[in-house]
Structures are given as C-alpha cells and as structure tokens.
C-alpha cells in the first residue's frame, strides 16, 4: 500500500543551525501539506502546495522557514536558523486532487529537537 | 476564522463502557468535520467524516449544527480503541486545509 514517506524521522540540532526535512507524497497526489505539531497540540498547517505552486503559506514564518516542491512531486521544508521554539513534530500529508473531498494521508513525521 | 475545541485531554474508561469524545467547532460557513486517530507508534489516519454518515470500528459521529458539535461515540469500548483522537474541520471543497483540535487520549482499561 502506498504511503507518504518522510526523512529523517528524528533530528537533533543546536539553535542557529539550519535543518531540512524531506517528504515524498503518494504517487499521483497533487496536493501536499506540511503541518507542525507542538507537544500537546493538534497539527497546524504551515504550507500547502498544489503541484509545484504554493496555495497557502499564511502560517509559515517566512523569516526562517522555506518550503519548495520544484517538480510538483517531493518537497523540502527548511528552517534557518533554528530556534528553541521550533522543537516539534513536522508532518507531511498528501491528497488526490479530484472530487469534492480528498482524504489527507499523513507521513510518520520528523521529530525536531532544538538544543 | 475556524476553530476546533476538544475540552478534555484524557478519557479513561473500562472495556465495555460507552465512550463519548467531545468536539465543538466555530466556523462561519458550512464546514466539513472529521475525526482522525493516531494509534501508538502509527501515523495519523482518518477515522470518519460527517458527510459519509458511516460507522467505523463501531464509532459514529453526528454533526449538530445548532450546537456546533461533532461528538464521537461508541457504545462499548474495546482495548484496541486506546489511542489519540483529533477532531478536525475544513472548508467545503477539494483540498481544503484541516484545522485540528488539541486532541484527546482515550485509554480503555481491561
């Protein structure tokens, strides 16, 4: 069964360093989402792509976060420089782009710890 | 603005007891409501959505627009129901972002 892949699964870094996360959505899914989940909270959308275009990045802290999906397939989320408050689980999800509603399928997440 | 409130963080019940996980929402339009579940060491997955009006693993949820609620219910809890449950909302339409509640841990004791 096809699944969303993410790497790395865990990342420990020091503040002010740069980190990058990778996501490979389910084949054929045009929409890709990055969510951040702080401990004790539900996931919050950071950025949404439709193919290679950004649909919603209103909650992305653009001074330090960037996201790209150059060929409309896999995606990279970068933080530079990382801050202590960035410690969280970063989830990637994808959905098909047909029909009235498209179920979002989630990856296993990348747990980031900033020291 | 859209908001989802799950007022409780933890619900602990004995096997066979009824379960009700509460969810209230705030949204100016006509929302779509979902319950997502995360079992231990597994990824977040869709449990059910209001528009399908189906029962999944014995769980049901009814959208009450008057009370702006979407509570998840199961008449007889099983140990394998122990998990983290998130209520979520999206705008009507394809590929709309999800707004999640904070989640509730359901613990079913033998």
mmCIF file with all atom_site columns, C-alpha atoms in Angstrom:
data_model
loop_
_atom_site.group_PDB
_atom_site.id
_atom_site.type_symbol
_atom_site.label_atom_id
_atom_site.label_alt_id
_atom_site.label_comp_id
_atom_site.label_asym_id
_atom_site.label_entity_id
_atom_site.label_seq_id
_atom_site.pdbx_PDB_ins_code
_atom_site.Cartn_x
_atom_site.Cartn_y
_atom_site.Cartn_z
_atom_site.occupancy
_atom_site.B_iso_or_equiv
_atom_site.pdbx_formal_charge
_atom_site.auth_seq_id
_atom_site.auth_comp_id
_atom_site.auth_asym_id
_atom_site.auth_atom_id
_atom_site.pdbx_PDB_model_num
ATOM 1   C CA . UNK A 1 1   ? 0.000   0.000  0.000  1.00 0.00 ? 1   UNK A CA 1
ATOM 2   C CA . UNK A 1 2   ? 1.360   3.420  -0.967 1.00 0.00 ? 2   UNK A CA 1
ATOM 3   C CA . UNK A 1 3   ? 2.353   5.668  1.905  1.00 0.00 ? 3   UNK A CA 1
ATOM 4   C CA . UNK A 1 4   ? 3.748   9.147  2.434  1.00 0.00 ? 4   UNK A CA 1
ATOM 5   C CA . UNK A 1 5   ? 7.450   8.969  3.214  1.00 0.00 ? 5   UNK A CA 1
ATOM 6   C CA . UNK A 1 6   ? 9.385   11.426 5.360  1.00 0.00 ? 6   UNK A CA 1
ATOM 7   C CA . UNK A 1 7   ? 13.007  11.711 6.378  1.00 0.00 ? 7   UNK A CA 1
ATOM 8   C CA . UNK A 1 8   ? 14.706  11.958 8.689  1.00 0.00 ? 8   UNK A CA 1
ATOM 9   C CA . UNK A 1 9   ? 12.468  10.528 11.376 1.00 0.00 ? 9   UNK A CA 1
ATOM 10  C CA . UNK A 1 10  ? 14.394  12.312 14.116 1.00 0.00 ? 10  UNK A CA 1
ATOM 11  C CA . UNK A 1 11  ? 16.632  15.375 14.039 1.00 0.00 ? 11  UNK A CA 1
ATOM 12  C CA . UNK A 1 12  ? 18.534  16.987 16.869 1.00 0.00 ? 12  UNK A CA 1
ATOM 13  C CA . UNK A 1 13  ? 20.203  20.296 16.194 1.00 0.00 ? 13  UNK A CA 1
ATOM 14  C CA . UNK A 1 14  ? 21.530  23.305 18.002 1.00 0.00 ? 14  UNK A CA 1
ATOM 15  C CA . UNK A 1 15  ? 19.860  26.685 17.785 1.00 0.00 ? 15  UNK A CA 1
ATOM 16  C CA . UNK A 1 16  ? 21.010  28.864 14.915 1.00 0.00 ? 16  UNK A CA 1
ATOM 17  C CA . UNK A 1 17  ? 21.755  25.810 12.760 1.00 0.00 ? 17  UNK A CA 1
ATOM 18  C CA . UNK A 1 18  ? 19.956  25.008 9.525  1.00 0.00 ? 18  UNK A CA 1
ATOM 19  C CA . UNK A 1 19  ? 17.738  21.917 9.192  1.00 0.00 ? 19  UNK A CA 1
ATOM 20  C CA . UNK A 1 20  ? 15.864  20.393 6.294  1.00 0.00 ? 20  UNK A CA 1
ATOM 21  C CA . UNK A 1 21  ? 13.075  17.846 6.108  1.00 0.00 ? 21  UNK A CA 1
ATOM 22  C CA . UNK A 1 22  ? 12.033  15.824 3.096  1.00 0.00 ? 22  UNK A CA 1
ATOM 23  C CA . UNK A 1 23  ? 8.648   14.460 2.091  1.00 0.00 ? 23  UNK A CA 1
ATOM 24  C CA . UNK A 1 24  ? 7.645   12.129 -0.726 1.00 0.00 ? 24  UNK A CA 1
ATOM 25  C CA . UNK A 1 25  ? 3.862   12.050 -1.187 1.00 0.00 ? 25  UNK A CA 1
ATOM 26  C CA . UNK A 1 26  ? 1.792   9.178  -2.504 1.00 0.00 ? 26  UNK A CA 1
ATOM 27  C CA . UNK A 1 27  ? 2.261   8.870  -6.240 1.00 0.00 ? 27  UNK A CA 1
ATOM 28  C CA . UNK A 1 28  ? -0.364  10.830 -8.141 1.00 0.00 ? 28  UNK A CA 1
ATOM 29  C CA . UNK A 1 29  ? -1.284  13.100 -5.241 1.00 0.00 ? 29  UNK A CA 1
ATOM 30  C CA . UNK A 1 30  ? -1.114  16.673 -6.451 1.00 0.00 ? 30  UNK A CA 1
ATOM 31  C CA . UNK A 1 31  ? -1.711  18.355 -3.113 1.00 0.00 ? 31  UNK A CA 1
ATOM 32  C CA . UNK A 1 32  ? 0.942   18.319 -0.424 1.00 0.00 ? 32  UNK A CA 1
ATOM 33  C CA . UNK A 1 33  ? 0.722   19.781 3.081  1.00 0.00 ? 33  UNK A CA 1
ATOM 34  C CA . UNK A 1 34  ? 3.292   20.498 5.782  1.00 0.00 ? 34  UNK A CA 1
ATOM 35  C CA . UNK A 1 35  ? 1.947   20.641 9.335  1.00 0.00 ? 35  UNK A CA 1
ATOM 36  C CA . UNK A 1 36  ? 3.714   21.412 12.591 1.00 0.00 ? 36  UNK A CA 1
ATOM 37  C CA . UNK A 1 37  ? 2.577   19.713 15.776 1.00 0.00 ? 37  UNK A CA 1
ATOM 38  C CA . UNK A 1 38  ? 3.810   21.095 19.063 1.00 0.00 ? 38  UNK A CA 1
ATOM 39  C CA . UNK A 1 39  ? 3.639   18.698 22.018 1.00 0.00 ? 39  UNK A CA 1
ATOM 40  C CA . UNK A 1 40  ? 0.135   18.641 23.452 1.00 0.00 ? 40  UNK A CA 1
ATOM 41  C CA . UNK A 1 41  ? -1.410  20.372 20.456 1.00 0.00 ? 41  UNK A CA 1
ATOM 42  C CA . UNK A 1 42  ? -3.035  19.321 17.224 1.00 0.00 ? 42  UNK A CA 1
ATOM 43  C CA . UNK A 1 43  ? -1.260  19.713 13.880 1.00 0.00 ? 43  UNK A CA 1
ATOM 44  C CA . UNK A 1 44  ? -1.232  23.228 12.394 1.00 0.00 ? 44  UNK A CA 1
ATOM 45  C CA . UNK A 1 45  ? -0.792  23.883 8.687  1.00 0.00 ? 45  UNK A CA 1
ATOM 46  C CA . UNK A 1 46  ? 2.439   25.581 7.682  1.00 0.00 ? 46  UNK A CA 1
ATOM 47  C CA . UNK A 1 47  ? 2.187   25.403 3.894  1.00 0.00 ? 47  UNK A CA 1
ATOM 48  C CA . UNK A 1 48  ? 0.059   23.783 1.207  1.00 0.00 ? 48  UNK A CA 1
ATOM 49  C CA . UNK A 1 49  ? 1.145   23.016 -2.358 1.00 0.00 ? 49  UNK A CA 1
ATOM 50  C CA . UNK A 1 50  ? -0.959  22.265 -5.398 1.00 0.00 ? 50  UNK A CA 1
ATOM 51  C CA . UNK A 1 51  ? 1.537   20.647 -7.756 1.00 0.00 ? 51  UNK A CA 1
ATOM 52  C CA . UNK A 1 52  ? 4.547   22.969 -7.544 1.00 0.00 ? 52  UNK A CA 1
ATOM 53  C CA . UNK A 1 53  ? 2.576   26.076 -6.562 1.00 0.00 ? 53  UNK A CA 1
ATOM 54  C CA . UNK A 1 54  ? 2.039   27.355 -3.043 1.00 0.00 ? 54  UNK A CA 1
ATOM 55  C CA . UNK A 1 55  ? -1.679  27.560 -2.250 1.00 0.00 ? 55  UNK A CA 1
ATOM 56  C CA . UNK A 1 56  ? -1.461  28.666 1.392  1.00 0.00 ? 56  UNK A CA 1
ATOM 57  C CA . UNK A 1 57  ? 1.590   29.712 3.371  1.00 0.00 ? 57  UNK A CA 1
ATOM 58  C CA . UNK A 1 58  ? -0.124  32.211 5.631  1.00 0.00 ? 58  UNK A CA 1
ATOM 59  C CA . UNK A 1 59  ? 1.097   30.463 8.805  1.00 0.00 ? 59  UNK A CA 1
ATOM 60  C CA . UNK A 1 60  ? 4.655   29.854 7.604  1.00 0.00 ? 60  UNK A CA 1
ATOM 61  C CA . UNK A 1 61  ? 7.219   32.006 9.477  1.00 0.00 ? 61  UNK A CA 1
ATOM 62  C CA . UNK A 1 62  ? 8.862   33.219 6.315  1.00 0.00 ? 62  UNK A CA 1
ATOM 63  C CA . UNK A 1 63  ? 11.773  34.898 8.021  1.00 0.00 ? 63  UNK A CA 1
ATOM 64  C CA . UNK A 1 64  ? 13.230  31.497 8.871  1.00 0.00 ? 64  UNK A CA 1
ATOM 65  C CA . UNK A 1 65  ? 11.121  28.832 7.155  1.00 0.00 ? 65  UNK A CA 1
ATOM 66  C CA . UNK A 1 66  ? 11.052  27.980 3.470  1.00 0.00 ? 66  UNK A CA 1
ATOM 67  C CA . UNK A 1 67  ? 9.389   25.216 1.504  1.00 0.00 ? 67  UNK A CA 1
ATOM 68  C CA . UNK A 1 68  ? 9.675   24.074 -2.056 1.00 0.00 ? 68  UNK A CA 1
ATOM 69  C CA . UNK A 1 69  ? 8.218   21.465 -4.354 1.00 0.00 ? 69  UNK A CA 1
ATOM 70  C CA . UNK A 1 70  ? 10.148  22.137 -7.509 1.00 0.00 ? 70  UNK A CA 1
ATOM 71  C CA . UNK A 1 71  ? 8.860   19.359 -9.768 1.00 0.00 ? 71  UNK A CA 1
ATOM 72  C CA . UNK A 1 72  ? 5.494   19.002 -8.122 1.00 0.00 ? 72  UNK A CA 1
ATOM 73  C CA . UNK A 1 73  ? 6.400   15.686 -6.536 1.00 0.00 ? 73  UNK A CA 1
ATOM 74  C CA . UNK A 1 74  ? 8.583   15.583 -3.417 1.00 0.00 ? 74  UNK A CA 1
ATOM 75  C CA . UNK A 1 75  ? 9.047   18.541 -1.125 1.00 0.00 ? 75  UNK A CA 1
ATOM 76  C CA . UNK A 1 76  ? 11.600  20.024 1.244  1.00 0.00 ? 76  UNK A CA 1
ATOM 77  C CA . UNK A 1 77  ? 10.921  22.165 4.305  1.00 0.00 ? 77  UNK A CA 1
ATOM 78  C CA . UNK A 1 78  ? 13.855  24.161 5.633  1.00 0.00 ? 78  UNK A CA 1
ATOM 79  C CA . UNK A 1 79  ? 14.442  26.123 8.821  1.00 0.00 ? 79  UNK A CA 1
ATOM 80  C CA . UNK A 1 80  ? 17.327  28.558 9.022  1.00 0.00 ? 80  UNK A CA 1
ATOM 81  C CA . UNK A 1 81  ? 18.237  29.425 11.690 1.00 0.00 ? 81  UNK A CA 1
ATOM 82  C CA . UNK A 1 82  ? 16.508  27.017 14.026 1.00 0.00 ? 82  UNK A CA 1
ATOM 83  C CA . UNK A 1 83  ? 15.211  28.349 17.334 1.00 0.00 ? 83  UNK A CA 1
ATOM 84  C CA . UNK A 1 84  ? 14.341  26.557 20.572 1.00 0.00 ? 84  UNK A CA 1
ATOM 85  C CA . UNK A 1 85  ? 10.638  27.102 19.907 1.00 0.00 ? 85  UNK A CA 1
ATOM 86  C CA . UNK A 1 86  ? 10.855  25.155 16.658 1.00 0.00 ? 86  UNK A CA 1
ATOM 87  C CA . UNK A 1 87  ? 11.077  21.871 18.562 1.00 0.00 ? 87  UNK A CA 1
ATOM 88  C CA . UNK A 1 88  ? 8.050   19.941 17.336 1.00 0.00 ? 88  UNK A CA 1
ATOM 89  C CA . UNK A 1 89  ? 6.828   17.144 15.089 1.00 0.00 ? 89  UNK A CA 1
ATOM 90  C CA . UNK A 1 90  ? 6.727   18.109 11.428 1.00 0.00 ? 90  UNK A CA 1
ATOM 91  C CA . UNK A 1 91  ? 4.109   16.184 9.490  1.00 0.00 ? 91  UNK A CA 1
ATOM 92  C CA . UNK A 1 92  ? 3.698   15.897 5.763  1.00 0.00 ? 92  UNK A CA 1
ATOM 93  C CA . UNK A 1 93  ? 0.404   14.882 4.187  1.00 0.00 ? 93  UNK A CA 1
ATOM 94  C CA . UNK A 1 94  ? -0.834  14.452 0.641  1.00 0.00 ? 94  UNK A CA 1
ATOM 95  C CA . UNK A 1 95  ? -4.178  14.157 -1.073 1.00 0.00 ? 95  UNK A CA 1
ATOM 96  C CA . UNK A 1 96  ? -5.522  13.397 -4.508 1.00 0.00 ? 96  UNK A CA 1
ATOM 97  C CA . UNK A 1 97  ? -6.907  16.353 -6.422 1.00 0.00 ? 97  UNK A CA 1
ATOM 98  C CA . UNK A 1 98  ? -10.223 15.106 -7.705 1.00 0.00 ? 98  UNK A CA 1
ATOM 99  C CA . UNK A 1 99  ? -13.710 15.169 -6.280 1.00 0.00 ? 99  UNK A CA 1
ATOM 100 C CA . UNK A 1 100 ? -15.459 17.124 -3.577 1.00 0.00 ? 100 UNK A CA 1
ATOM 101 C CA . UNK A 1 101 ? -13.268 15.939 -0.744 1.00 0.00 ? 101 UNK A CA 1
ATOM 102 C CA . UNK A 1 102 ? -9.889  14.347 -0.719 1.00 0.00 ? 102 UNK A CA 1
ATOM 103 C CA . UNK A 1 103 ? -8.688  12.408 2.296  1.00 0.00 ? 103 UNK A CA 1
ATOM 104 C CA . UNK A 1 104 ? -5.323  13.542 3.567  1.00 0.00 ? 104 UNK A CA 1
ATOM 105 C CA . UNK A 1 105 ? -2.773  10.788 4.108  1.00 0.00 ? 105 UNK A CA 1
ATOM 106 C CA . UNK A 1 106 ? -0.088  11.524 6.657  1.00 0.00 ? 106 UNK A CA 1
ATOM 107 C CA . UNK A 1 107 ? 3.532   10.555 6.839  1.00 0.00 ? 107 UNK A CA 1
ATOM 108 C CA . UNK A 1 108 ? 5.218   9.323  10.028 1.00 0.00 ? 108 UNK A CA 1
ATOM 109 C CA . UNK A 1 109 ? 6.613   12.768 10.785 1.00 0.00 ? 109 UNK A CA 1
ATOM 110 C CA . UNK A 1 110 ? 10.018  14.206 11.624 1.00 0.00 ? 110 UNK A CA 1
ATOM 111 C CA . UNK A 1 111 ? 10.591  14.960 15.296 1.00 0.00 ? 111 UNK A CA 1
ATOM 112 C CA . UNK A 1 112 ? 12.837  18.003 15.635 1.00 0.00 ? 112 UNK A CA 1
ATOM 113 C CA . UNK A 1 113 ? 14.637  18.849 18.855 1.00 0.00 ? 113 UNK A CA 1
ATOM 114 C CA . UNK A 1 114 ? 16.479  22.155 19.026 1.00 0.00 ? 114 UNK A CA 1
ATOM 115 C CA . UNK A 1 115 ? 19.038  22.438 21.833 1.00 0.00 ? 115 UNK A CA 1
ATOM 116 C CA . UNK B 2 1   ? -11.711 32.108 11.476 1.00 0.00 ? 1   UNK B CA 1
ATOM 117 C CA . UNK B 2 2   ? -12.136 28.412 12.074 1.00 0.00 ? 2   UNK B CA 1
ATOM 118 C CA . UNK B 2 3   ? -11.565 26.787 15.416 1.00 0.00 ? 3   UNK B CA 1
ATOM 119 C CA . UNK B 2 4   ? -11.961 23.304 16.899 1.00 0.00 ? 4   UNK B CA 1
ATOM 120 C CA . UNK B 2 5   ? -12.269 22.758 20.628 1.00 0.00 ? 5   UNK B CA 1
ATOM 121 C CA . UNK B 2 6   ? -11.774 19.449 22.362 1.00 0.00 ? 6   UNK B CA 1
ATOM 122 C CA . UNK B 2 7   ? -12.435 20.290 26.017 1.00 0.00 ? 7   UNK B CA 1
ATOM 123 C CA . UNK B 2 8   ? -10.908 17.186 27.572 1.00 0.00 ? 8   UNK B CA 1
ATOM 124 C CA . UNK B 2 9   ? -7.344  15.896 27.311 1.00 0.00 ? 9   UNK B CA 1
ATOM 125 C CA . UNK B 2 10  ? -7.895  12.411 28.644 1.00 0.00 ? 10  UNK B CA 1
ATOM 126 C CA . UNK B 2 11  ? -10.743 9.956  28.907 1.00 0.00 ? 11  UNK B CA 1
ATOM 127 C CA . UNK B 2 12  ? -10.197 6.698  30.743 1.00 0.00 ? 12  UNK B CA 1
ATOM 128 C CA . UNK B 2 13  ? -12.891 4.011  30.679 1.00 0.00 ? 13  UNK B CA 1
ATOM 129 C CA . UNK B 2 14  ? -13.200 0.311  31.307 1.00 0.00 ? 14  UNK B CA 1
ATOM 130 C CA . UNK B 2 15  ? -13.660 -2.148 28.461 1.00 0.00 ? 15  UNK B CA 1
ATOM 131 C CA . UNK B 2 16  ? -17.322 -2.380 27.510 1.00 0.00 ? 16  UNK B CA 1
ATOM 132 C CA . UNK B 2 17  ? -18.185 1.096  28.778 1.00 0.00 ? 17  UNK B CA 1
ATOM 133 C CA . UNK B 2 18  ? -19.668 3.737  26.470 1.00 0.00 ? 18  UNK B CA 1
ATOM 134 C CA . UNK B 2 19  ? -17.392 6.401  25.074 1.00 0.00 ? 19  UNK B CA 1
ATOM 135 C CA . UNK B 2 20  ? -18.120 9.973  24.038 1.00 0.00 ? 20  UNK B CA 1
ATOM 136 C CA . UNK B 2 21  ? -15.311 12.229 22.848 1.00 0.00 ? 21  UNK B CA 1
ATOM 137 C CA . UNK B 2 22  ? -16.463 15.824 22.651 1.00 0.00 ? 22  UNK B CA 1
ATOM 138 C CA . UNK B 2 23  ? -15.760 18.248 19.837 1.00 0.00 ? 23  UNK B CA 1
ATOM 139 C CA . UNK B 2 24  ? -17.112 21.745 19.273 1.00 0.00 ? 24  UNK B CA 1
ATOM 140 C CA . UNK B 2 25  ? -16.300 23.972 16.367 1.00 0.00 ? 25  UNK B CA 1
ATOM 141 C CA . UNK B 2 26  ? -16.501 27.544 15.220 1.00 0.00 ? 26  UNK B CA 1
ATOM 142 C CA . UNK B 2 27  ? -16.844 28.318 11.526 1.00 0.00 ? 27  UNK B CA 1
ATOM 143 C CA . UNK B 2 28  ? -18.770 30.939 9.617  1.00 0.00 ? 28  UNK B CA 1
ATOM 144 C CA . UNK B 2 29  ? -19.587 28.804 6.587  1.00 0.00 ? 29  UNK B CA 1
ATOM 145 C CA . UNK B 2 30  ? -20.634 25.229 6.051  1.00 0.00 ? 30  UNK B CA 1
ATOM 146 C CA . UNK B 2 31  ? -17.825 23.049 7.370  1.00 0.00 ? 31  UNK B CA 1
ATOM 147 C CA . UNK B 2 32  ? -16.761 19.512 6.832  1.00 0.00 ? 32  UNK B CA 1
ATOM 148 C CA . UNK B 2 33  ? -15.948 17.678 10.063 1.00 0.00 ? 33  UNK B CA 1
ATOM 149 C CA . UNK B 2 34  ? -13.636 14.746 10.628 1.00 0.00 ? 34  UNK B CA 1
ATOM 150 C CA . UNK B 2 35  ? -12.220 12.540 13.324 1.00 0.00 ? 35  UNK B CA 1
ATOM 151 C CA . UNK B 2 36  ? -8.594  11.458 12.937 1.00 0.00 ? 36  UNK B CA 1
ATOM 152 C CA . UNK B 2 37  ? -6.963  8.800  15.111 1.00 0.00 ? 37  UNK B CA 1
ATOM 153 C CA . UNK B 2 38  ? -3.375  8.000  15.970 1.00 0.00 ? 38  UNK B CA 1
ATOM 154 C CA . UNK B 2 39  ? -2.676  4.590  17.489 1.00 0.00 ? 39  UNK B CA 1
ATOM 155 C CA . UNK B 2 40  ? 0.561   4.005  19.354 1.00 0.00 ? 40  UNK B CA 1
ATOM 156 C CA . UNK B 2 41  ? 3.553   4.067  17.000 1.00 0.00 ? 41  UNK B CA 1
ATOM 157 C CA . UNK B 2 42  ? 1.345   4.608  13.952 1.00 0.00 ? 42  UNK B CA 1
ATOM 158 C CA . UNK B 2 43  ? 0.719   7.587  11.756 1.00 0.00 ? 43  UNK B CA 1
ATOM 159 C CA . UNK B 2 44  ? -2.275  9.870  11.908 1.00 0.00 ? 44  UNK B CA 1
ATOM 160 C CA . UNK B 2 45  ? -5.180  8.466  9.910  1.00 0.00 ? 45  UNK B CA 1
ATOM 161 C CA . UNK B 2 46  ? -8.756  9.330  9.082  1.00 0.00 ? 46  UNK B CA 1
ATOM 162 C CA . UNK B 2 47  ? -11.334 7.569  11.231 1.00 0.00 ? 47  UNK B CA 1
ATOM 163 C CA . UNK B 2 48  ? -14.524 9.037  9.855  1.00 0.00 ? 48  UNK B CA 1
ATOM 164 C CA . UNK B 2 49  ? -16.080 12.145 8.335  1.00 0.00 ? 49  UNK B CA 1
ATOM 165 C CA . UNK B 2 50  ? -19.537 13.535 8.838  1.00 0.00 ? 50  UNK B CA 1
ATOM 166 C CA . UNK B 2 51  ? -20.522 13.614 5.206  1.00 0.00 ? 51  UNK B CA 1
ATOM 167 C CA . UNK B 2 52  ? -20.218 9.860  4.821  1.00 0.00 ? 52  UNK B CA 1
ATOM 168 C CA . UNK B 2 53  ? -22.527 9.126  7.780  1.00 0.00 ? 53  UNK B CA 1
ATOM 169 C CA . UNK B 2 54  ? -20.862 5.786  8.319  1.00 0.00 ? 54  UNK B CA 1
ATOM 170 C CA . UNK B 2 55  ? -19.816 3.788  11.344 1.00 0.00 ? 55  UNK B CA 1
ATOM 171 C CA . UNK B 2 56  ? -16.143 2.871  11.500 1.00 0.00 ? 56  UNK B CA 1
ATOM 172 C CA . UNK B 2 57  ? -14.892 0.363  14.086 1.00 0.00 ? 57  UNK B CA 1
ATOM 173 C CA . UNK B 2 58  ? -18.174 0.906  15.925 1.00 0.00 ? 58  UNK B CA 1
ATOM 174 C CA . UNK B 2 59  ? -17.671 4.669  16.173 1.00 0.00 ? 59  UNK B CA 1
ATOM 175 C CA . UNK B 2 60  ? -20.244 7.180  14.974 1.00 0.00 ? 60  UNK B CA 1
ATOM 176 C CA . UNK B 2 61  ? -20.356 10.962 14.992 1.00 0.00 ? 61  UNK B CA 1
ATOM 177 C CA . UNK B 2 62  ? -23.282 13.227 14.271 1.00 0.00 ? 62  UNK B CA 1
ATOM 178 C CA . UNK B 2 63  ? -22.905 16.802 13.157 1.00 0.00 ? 63  UNK B CA 1
ATOM 179 C CA . UNK B 2 64  ? -25.137 19.073 15.248 1.00 0.00 ? 64  UNK B CA 1
ATOM 180 C CA . UNK B 2 65  ? -25.142 22.440 13.543 1.00 0.00 ? 65  UNK B CA 1
ATOM 181 C CA . UNK B 2 66  ? -27.309 24.036 16.224 1.00 0.00 ? 66  UNK B CA 1
ATOM 182 C CA . UNK B 2 67  ? -24.824 23.174 18.951 1.00 0.00 ? 67  UNK B CA 1
ATOM 183 C CA . UNK B 2 68  ? -21.833 23.336 16.573 1.00 0.00 ? 68  UNK B CA 1
ATOM 184 C CA . UNK B 2 69  ? -20.721 19.962 17.836 1.00 0.00 ? 69  UNK B CA 1
ATOM 185 C CA . UNK B 2 70  ? -19.385 16.741 16.329 1.00 0.00 ? 70  UNK B CA 1
ATOM 186 C CA . UNK B 2 71  ? -19.027 14.332 19.230 1.00 0.00 ? 71  UNK B CA 1
ATOM 187 C CA . UNK B 2 72  ? -17.558 10.867 18.615 1.00 0.00 ? 72  UNK B CA 1
ATOM 188 C CA . UNK B 2 73  ? -19.391 7.980  20.238 1.00 0.00 ? 73  UNK B CA 1
ATOM 189 C CA . UNK B 2 74  ? -19.045 4.265  20.718 1.00 0.00 ? 74  UNK B CA 1
ATOM 190 C CA . UNK B 2 75  ? -21.441 2.190  22.813 1.00 0.00 ? 75  UNK B CA 1
ATOM 191 C CA . UNK B 2 76  ? -18.932 -0.422 24.001 1.00 0.00 ? 76  UNK B CA 1
ATOM 192 C CA . UNK B 2 77  ? -15.252 0.490  24.168 1.00 0.00 ? 77  UNK B CA 1
ATOM 193 C CA . UNK B 2 78  ? -12.553 -2.059 23.327 1.00 0.00 ? 78  UNK B CA 1
ATOM 194 C CA . UNK B 2 79  ? -8.938  -2.072 24.493 1.00 0.00 ? 79  UNK B CA 1
ATOM 195 C CA . UNK B 2 80  ? -7.776  -1.598 20.905 1.00 0.00 ? 80  UNK B CA 1
ATOM 196 C CA . UNK B 2 81  ? -9.604  1.734  20.819 1.00 0.00 ? 81  UNK B CA 1
ATOM 197 C CA . UNK B 2 82  ? -6.920  3.216  23.067 1.00 0.00 ? 82  UNK B CA 1
ATOM 198 C CA . UNK B 2 83  ? -5.358  5.992  21.009 1.00 0.00 ? 83  UNK B CA 1
ATOM 199 C CA . UNK B 2 84  ? -5.122  9.731  20.462 1.00 0.00 ? 84  UNK B CA 1
ATOM 200 C CA . UNK B 2 85  ? -8.191  11.211 18.758 1.00 0.00 ? 85  UNK B CA 1
ATOM 201 C CA . UNK B 2 86  ? -8.296  14.521 16.934 1.00 0.00 ? 86  UNK B CA 1
ATOM 202 C CA . UNK B 2 87  ? -11.361 16.362 15.713 1.00 0.00 ? 87  UNK B CA 1
ATOM 203 C CA . UNK B 2 88  ? -10.732 18.408 12.575 1.00 0.00 ? 88  UNK B CA 1
ATOM 204 C CA . UNK B 2 89  ? -12.576 20.854 10.364 1.00 0.00 ? 89  UNK B CA 1
ATOM 205 C CA . UNK B 2 90  ? -12.177 22.047 6.818  1.00 0.00 ? 90  UNK B CA 1
ATOM 206 C CA . UNK B 2 91  ? -13.997 24.353 4.499  1.00 0.00 ? 91  UNK B CA 1
ATOM 207 C CA . UNK B 2 92  ? -16.254 22.676 1.968  1.00 0.00 ? 92  UNK B CA 1
ATOM 208 C CA . UNK B 2 93  ? -14.423 21.857 -1.221 1.00 0.00 ? 93  UNK B CA 1
ATOM 209 C CA . UNK B 2 94  ? -11.496 19.921 -2.514 1.00 0.00 ? 94  UNK B CA 1
ATOM 210 C CA . UNK B 2 95  ? -8.068  20.146 -0.951 1.00 0.00 ? 95  UNK B CA 1
ATOM 211 C CA . UNK B 2 96  ? -9.017  22.444 1.879  1.00 0.00 ? 96  UNK B CA 1
ATOM 212 C CA . UNK B 2 97  ? -6.657  22.623 4.825  1.00 0.00 ? 97  UNK B CA 1
ATOM 213 C CA . UNK B 2 98  ? -7.571  20.910 8.060  1.00 0.00 ? 98  UNK B CA 1
ATOM 214 C CA . UNK B 2 99  ? -7.871  22.763 11.352 1.00 0.00 ? 99  UNK B CA 1
ATOM 215 C CA . UNK B 2 100 ? -7.328  20.357 14.229 1.00 0.00 ? 100 UNK B CA 1
ATOM 216 C CA . UNK B 2 101 ? -8.328  20.363 17.859 1.00 0.00 ? 101 UNK B CA 1
ATOM 217 C CA . UNK B 2 102 ? -5.760  19.649 20.545 1.00 0.00 ? 102 UNK B CA 1
ATOM 218 C CA . UNK B 2 103 ? -6.712  16.004 20.712 1.00 0.00 ? 103 UNK B CA 1
ATOM 219 C CA . UNK B 2 104 ? -7.844  13.652 23.445 1.00 0.00 ? 104 UNK B CA 1
ATOM 220 C CA . UNK B 2 105 ? -6.205  10.486 24.714 1.00 0.00 ? 105 UNK B CA 1
ATOM 221 C CA . UNK B 2 106 ? -8.630  7.614  25.084 1.00 0.00 ? 106 UNK B CA 1
ATOM 222 C CA . UNK B 2 107 ? -7.477  4.893  27.445 1.00 0.00 ? 107 UNK B CA 1
ATOM 223 C CA . UNK B 2 108 ? -9.542  1.718  27.646 1.00 0.00 ? 108 UNK B CA 1
ATOM 224 C CA . UNK B 2 109 ? -8.687  -0.443 30.624 1.00 0.00 ? 109 UNK B CA 1
ATOM 225 C CA . UNK B 2 110 ? -9.298  -4.215 30.725 1.00 0.00 ? 110 UNK B CA 1
#
